[in-house]
Amino acid sequence: DSSRFKRKHAGMSEDKFDYSSLDIDFEFPPAKFAITEDWYAEYAEAVGEDTGLCRETGLVSPMSILALAMAEMSKKASLPEGSIHVSQTFEFRRALHLNDVITAIAKVTQRLRSRRVDLLTIRFHLYDQSDEQVASAETEFILGHSYGG
């Protein structure tokens, strides 16, 4: 199931910081990872994706790369319990293939705190082994403590 997949690949570390402590312009440490056949097969199984195109062409689902980037970035940070992922946008600049090596860079671009909500926006930029930007993404979370979650 996908929650088992996420836990396994989140690489939980003892020295994590909490997303609720992050402010605008916080930059996550860069994360570097390879798109391996084993990882992609496990991802595809977790989300119910057919891997036929990947087997035939070596192309991988663009969404899988963002999932892997977020898992790698989460190795040093954790969302407060009860947090909700509320939106995401993606822009892919080229097809991605098995064995591409990706470097993910992420930065907090918005933080809206009020009595009722604590919204955090993170912008990702993904680069391949040639330092060509291959994708960018933005994701938003309402942090769990903001609504009593």
XYZ file of N, CA and C in Angstrom:
447
model
N 0.836 -1.186 0.000
C 0.000 0.000 0.000
C 0.875 1.242 0.000
N 0.324 2.369 -0.418
C 1.133 3.566 -0.616
C 1.666 4.141 0.694
N 0.965 3.985 1.831
C 1.487 4.517 3.085
C 2.734 3.745 3.524
N 2.758 2.421 3.304
C 3.952 1.630 3.605
C 5.105 2.086 2.730
N 4.799 2.325 1.457
C 5.815 2.789 0.506
C 6.395 4.124 0.973
N 5.539 5.064 1.348
C 6.007 6.387 1.782
C 6.871 6.279 3.027
N 6.432 5.470 4.001
C 7.218 5.322 5.228
C 8.579 4.732 4.932
N 8.612 3.718 4.099
C 9.876 3.051 3.791
C 10.845 4.003 3.113
N 10.344 4.838 2.219
C 11.222 5.698 1.438
C 11.398 7.091 2.037
N 10.766 7.361 3.156
C 10.941 8.668 3.782
C 12.268 8.730 4.525
N 12.897 7.600 4.792
C 14.215 7.588 5.424
C 14.217 8.291 6.772
N 13.272 7.958 7.619
C 13.122 8.647 8.896
C 14.444 8.722 9.661
N 14.775 9.917 10.090
C 16.025 10.182 10.775
C 15.723 10.734 12.162
N 16.603 10.470 13.105
C 16.389 10.934 14.480
C 16.559 12.436 14.633
N 17.303 13.093 13.749
C 17.579 14.523 13.908
C 16.715 15.377 12.981
N 15.441 15.053 12.884
C 14.515 15.789 12.033
C 14.104 17.105 12.675
N 13.797 18.090 11.834
C 13.175 19.302 12.315
C 11.734 19.284 11.843
N 10.893 20.062 12.476
C 9.470 20.070 12.200
C 9.139 21.184 11.208
N 8.295 20.888 10.241
C 7.891 21.892 9.261
C 7.296 23.124 9.927
N 6.659 22.971 11.080
C 6.034 24.118 11.738
C 7.063 25.143 12.199
N 8.346 24.768 12.243
C 9.387 25.718 12.652
C 9.997 26.464 11.467
N 9.569 26.165 10.247
C 10.188 26.743 9.056
C 9.586 28.094 8.700
N 10.435 28.998 8.235
C 9.995 30.321 7.814
C 10.304 30.532 6.344
N 9.756 31.601 5.773
C 10.015 31.960 4.377
C 11.518 32.031 4.151
N 11.952 31.538 3.007
C 13.336 31.499 2.553
C 14.163 30.372 3.175
N 13.548 29.539 4.025
C 14.274 28.373 4.509
C 14.601 27.487 3.317
N 15.849 27.059 3.198
C 16.256 26.169 2.118
C 16.597 24.794 2.689
N 15.975 23.788 2.126
C 16.264 22.415 2.517
C 17.635 22.035 1.981
N 18.335 21.150 2.660
C 19.587 20.642 2.086
C 19.270 19.961 0.757
N 20.099 20.162 -0.270
C 19.848 19.483 -1.546
C 19.799 17.967 -1.350
N 18.935 17.327 -2.109
C 18.817 15.865 -2.060
C 19.161 15.323 -3.439
N 20.014 14.315 -3.464
C 20.425 13.706 -4.726
C 20.014 12.239 -4.700
N 19.420 11.772 -5.807
C 18.956 10.388 -5.862
C 18.917 9.922 -7.308
N 19.006 8.610 -7.474
C 18.921 7.996 -8.793
C 17.557 7.332 -8.942
N 17.046 7.351 -10.144
C 15.781 6.687 -10.451
C 16.123 5.249 -10.852
N 16.098 4.367 -9.887
C 16.487 2.975 -10.149
C 15.285 2.138 -10.580
N 15.564 1.032 -11.240
C 14.488 0.120 -11.661
C 13.722 -0.407 -10.450
N 14.448 -0.795 -9.401
C 13.788 -1.332 -8.212
C 12.867 -0.298 -7.577
N 13.386 0.928 -7.422
C 12.555 1.970 -6.819
C 11.320 2.215 -7.674
N 11.502 2.317 -8.975
C 10.367 2.625 -9.845
C 9.334 1.493 -9.834
N 9.775 0.267 -9.824
C 8.847 -0.867 -9.769
C 8.033 -0.824 -8.479
N 8.676 -0.510 -7.377
C 7.963 -0.432 -6.100
C 6.977 0.734 -6.095
N 7.390 1.874 -6.626
C 6.501 3.034 -6.739
C 5.263 2.665 -7.574
N 5.501 2.081 -8.746
C 4.406 1.739 -9.652
C 3.424 0.779 -8.976
N 3.951 -0.187 -8.238
C 3.073 -1.122 -7.532
C 2.254 -0.399 -6.467
N 2.880 0.516 -5.746
C 2.191 1.227 -4.662
C 1.044 2.091 -5.184
N 1.207 2.666 -6.361
C 0.164 3.561 -6.886
C -0.697 2.894 -7.960
N -0.427 1.627 -8.259
C -1.222 0.910 -9.244
C -0.952 1.348 -10.673
N 0.272 1.708 -10.958
C 0.643 2.183 -12.292
C 1.180 1.031 -13.138
N 0.787 0.986 -14.395
C 1.300 -0.013 -15.333
C 2.721 0.377 -15.716
N 3.648 -0.550 -15.657
C 5.051 -0.244 -15.957
C 5.463 -0.641 -17.368
N 4.507 -0.975 -18.213
C 4.821 -1.404 -19.573
C 5.622 -0.382 -20.358
N 5.211 0.878 -20.333
C 5.930 1.927 -21.066
C 7.349 2.069 -20.538
N 7.507 2.001 -19.254
C 8.838 2.108 -18.658
C 9.720 0.950 -19.111
N 9.185 -0.271 -19.085
C 9.969 -1.433 -19.517
C 10.391 -1.316 -20.971
N 9.501 -0.791 -21.803
C 9.784 -0.699 -23.241
C 10.697 0.467 -23.602
N 10.577 1.596 -22.897
C 11.278 2.817 -23.308
C 12.262 3.372 -22.284
N 12.133 2.962 -21.032
C 12.952 3.537 -19.974
C 12.382 4.832 -19.417
N 11.253 5.297 -19.968
C 10.606 6.513 -19.462
C 9.922 6.220 -18.136
N 9.934 7.194 -17.246
C 9.259 7.047 -15.956
C 8.212 8.140 -15.797
N 7.230 7.858 -14.988
C 6.164 8.811 -14.708
C 6.744 10.069 -14.064
N 6.437 11.231 -14.605
C 6.935 12.471 -13.986
C 6.507 12.608 -12.524
N 5.297 12.145 -12.208
C 4.819 12.250 -10.826
C 5.681 11.429 -9.876
N 6.239 10.335 -10.369
C 7.067 9.503 -9.506
C 8.310 10.256 -9.045
N 8.842 11.111 -9.904
C 10.051 11.848 -9.565
C 9.772 12.831 -8.438
N 8.625 13.494 -8.503
C 8.286 14.412 -7.417
C 8.055 13.643 -6.118
N 7.428 12.476 -6.206
C 7.230 11.659 -5.005
C 8.574 11.281 -4.390
N 9.520 10.896 -5.232
C 10.847 10.533 -4.734
C 11.563 11.759 -4.165
N 11.445 12.892 -4.828
C 12.074 14.122 -4.328
C 11.508 14.495 -2.961
N 10.188 14.428 -2.817
C 9.582 14.777 -1.527
C 9.997 13.796 -0.443
N 10.099 12.510 -0.781
C 10.547 11.519 0.200
C 11.981 11.812 0.631
N 12.843 12.143 -0.323
C 14.234 12.455 0.011
C 14.324 13.712 0.871
N 13.541 14.739 0.525
C 13.573 15.991 1.281
C 13.026 15.793 2.693
N 12.110 14.849 2.844
C 11.501 14.646 4.160
C 12.410 13.881 5.113
N 13.574 13.473 4.656
C 14.489 12.755 5.544
C 14.920 13.611 6.728
N 14.915 14.922 6.562
C 15.357 15.812 7.640
C 14.228 16.644 8.234
N 12.996 16.438 7.768
C 11.889 17.245 8.287
C 10.642 16.387 8.398
N 9.761 16.775 9.303
C 8.512 16.038 9.447
C 7.356 17.015 9.593
N 6.238 16.628 9.021
C 5.022 17.419 9.158
C 4.377 17.117 10.502
N 3.787 18.141 11.137
C 3.053 17.867 12.374
C 1.905 16.903 12.097
N 1.598 16.060 13.054
C 0.494 15.123 12.907
C -0.773 15.879 12.560
N -1.539 15.331 11.634
C -2.792 15.951 11.221
C -2.648 16.965 10.102
N -1.452 17.136 9.559
C -1.257 18.081 8.458
C -1.974 17.578 7.214
N -2.376 18.528 6.363
C -3.111 18.196 5.151
C -2.376 18.786 3.949
N -2.146 17.952 2.949
C -1.570 18.414 1.678
C -2.724 18.987 0.872
N -2.701 20.308 0.584
C -3.879 20.940 -0.015
C -3.734 21.278 -1.491
N -2.524 21.416 -2.009
C -2.404 21.696 -3.440
C -0.995 21.388 -3.925
N -0.904 21.213 -5.238
C 0.401 21.014 -5.859
C 0.313 21.416 -7.321
N 1.394 21.962 -7.823
C 1.504 22.273 -9.245
C 2.842 21.727 -9.724
N 2.886 21.337 -10.999
C 4.098 20.758 -11.572
C 4.367 21.363 -12.927
N 5.632 21.432 -13.254
C 6.047 21.801 -14.606
C 7.229 20.910 -14.955
N 7.050 20.105 -15.989
C 8.118 19.211 -16.415
C 8.675 19.716 -17.732
N 9.996 19.767 -17.831
C 10.652 20.347 -19.006
C 11.153 19.303 -19.997
N 11.288 18.075 -19.541
C 11.682 16.992 -20.431
C 11.293 15.671 -19.803
N 11.291 14.636 -20.628
C 10.992 13.296 -20.140
C 12.117 12.827 -19.221
N 11.757 12.018 -18.249
C 12.724 11.470 -17.303
C 12.832 9.969 -17.528
N 14.027 9.445 -17.303
C 14.319 8.049 -17.614
C 14.893 7.316 -16.407
N 14.766 5.984 -16.458
C 15.451 5.168 -15.465
C 16.929 5.534 -15.474
N 17.525 5.513 -14.319
C 18.946 5.793 -14.095
C 19.327 7.256 -14.215
N 18.367 8.164 -14.489
C 18.679 9.587 -14.353
C 19.032 9.830 -12.889
N 19.955 10.727 -12.661
C 20.322 11.127 -11.301
C 19.777 12.534 -11.111
N 18.949 12.689 -10.102
C 18.231 13.940 -9.878
C 18.739 14.611 -8.609
N 18.912 15.918 -8.681
C 19.191 16.727 -7.501
C 17.975 17.618 -7.277
N 17.414 17.551 -6.087
C 16.238 18.342 -5.728
C 16.656 19.458 -4.781
N 16.207 20.644 -5.104
C 16.451 21.806 -4.256
C 15.079 22.369 -3.892
N 14.851 22.643 -2.623
C 13.541 23.121 -2.190
C 13.699 24.283 -1.223
N 12.713 25.162 -1.261
C 12.742 26.377 -0.446
C 11.313 26.721 -0.023
N 11.157 27.180 1.211
C 9.866 27.672 1.678
C 9.644 29.036 1.033
N 8.554 29.158 0.274
C 8.291 30.412 -0.439
C 7.140 31.211 0.153
N 6.320 30.567 0.981
C 5.216 31.287 1.605
C 4.911 30.655 2.952
N 4.582 31.499 3.895
C 4.165 31.029 5.217
C 3.073 31.959 5.694
N 1.870 31.458 5.796
C 0.727 32.250 6.238
C 0.271 31.690 7.573
N 0.458 32.482 8.610
C 0.058 32.056 9.955
C -1.071 32.962 10.443
N -2.121 32.342 10.925
C -3.212 33.086 11.550
C -3.741 32.247 12.702
N -4.764 32.739 13.362
C -5.332 31.984 14.478
C -5.972 30.684 14.004
N -6.441 30.647 12.765
C -7.189 29.489 12.272
C -6.405 28.588 11.339
N -5.333 29.104 10.727
C -4.640 28.304 9.723
C -3.145 28.603 9.745
N -2.376 27.604 9.407
C -0.928 27.737 9.257
C -0.583 27.069 7.928
N -0.416 27.884 6.895
C -0.191 27.401 5.543
C 1.286 27.531 5.186
N 1.851 26.465 4.648
C 3.262 26.424 4.263
C 3.348 26.052 2.791
N 4.090 26.851 2.006
C 4.284 26.583 0.581
C 5.761 26.317 0.332
N 6.042 25.227 -0.375
C 7.416 24.834 -0.684
C 7.558 24.740 -2.196
N 8.617 25.334 -2.736
C 8.920 25.297 -4.171
C 10.109 24.379 -4.394
N 9.969 23.450 -5.335
C 11.019 22.496 -5.688
C 11.571 22.811 -7.074
N 12.867 22.620 -7.248
C 13.507 22.643 -8.561
C 14.306 21.354 -8.664
N 14.122 20.629 -9.768
C 14.782 19.346 -9.959
C 15.714 19.430 -11.161
N 16.949 18.956 -10.959
C 17.987 19.009 -11.984
C 18.499 17.603 -12.256
N 18.898 17.347 -13.508
C 19.445 16.034 -13.839
C 20.962 16.021 -13.666
N 21.574 14.911 -14.047
C 23.012 14.718 -13.877
C 23.836 15.710 -14.706
N 23.222 16.391 -15.673
C 23.919 17.403 -16.477
C 23.645 18.809 -15.964
N 23.022 18.913 -14.799
C 22.609 20.184 -14.190
C 21.573 20.934 -15.022
N 20.831 20.192 -15.850
C 19.721 20.778 -16.597
C 18.475 20.693 -15.724
N 17.746 21.822 -15.602
C 16.512 21.769 -14.832
C 15.489 20.953 -15.607
N 14.971 19.905 -14.974
C 14.030 19.011 -15.639
C 12.594 19.190 -15.148
N 12.434 19.798 -13.982
C 11.090 19.980 -13.441
C 11.110 21.010 -12.328
N 9.941 21.557 -12.072
C 9.742 22.385 -10.891
C 8.347 22.065 -10.360
N 8.160 22.327 -9.106
C 6.881 22.012 -8.477
C 6.672 22.931 -7.287
N 5.429 23.074 -6.919
C 5.091 23.813 -5.715
C 4.035 23.015 -4.984
N 4.174 22.918 -3.688
C 3.230 22.153 -2.889
C 2.874 22.943 -1.640
N 1.620 22.807 -1.194
C 1.150 23.540 -0.017
C 0.564 22.579 1.008
N 0.811 22.913 2.262
C 0.303 22.136 3.384
C -0.375 23.058 4.379
N -1.468 22.599 4.963
C -1.989 23.208 6.182
C -1.433 22.363 7.298
N -0.692 22.996 8.175
C -0.019 22.240 9.233
C -0.999 21.844 10.318
N -0.849 20.642 10.830
C -1.796 20.000 11.733
C -2.180 20.779 12.956
N -1.254 21.460 13.574
C -1.556 22.161 14.824
C -2.481 23.343 14.612
N -2.627 23.818 13.369
C -3.378 25.056 13.118
C -4.880 24.891 13.258
N -5.383 23.676 13.206
C -6.824 23.476 13.336
C -7.135 22.453 14.420
N -6.152 22.221 15.271
C -6.353 21.293 16.372
C -6.176 19.845 15.975
N -5.520 19.590 14.784
C -5.355 18.227 14.261
C -4.321 17.446 14.902
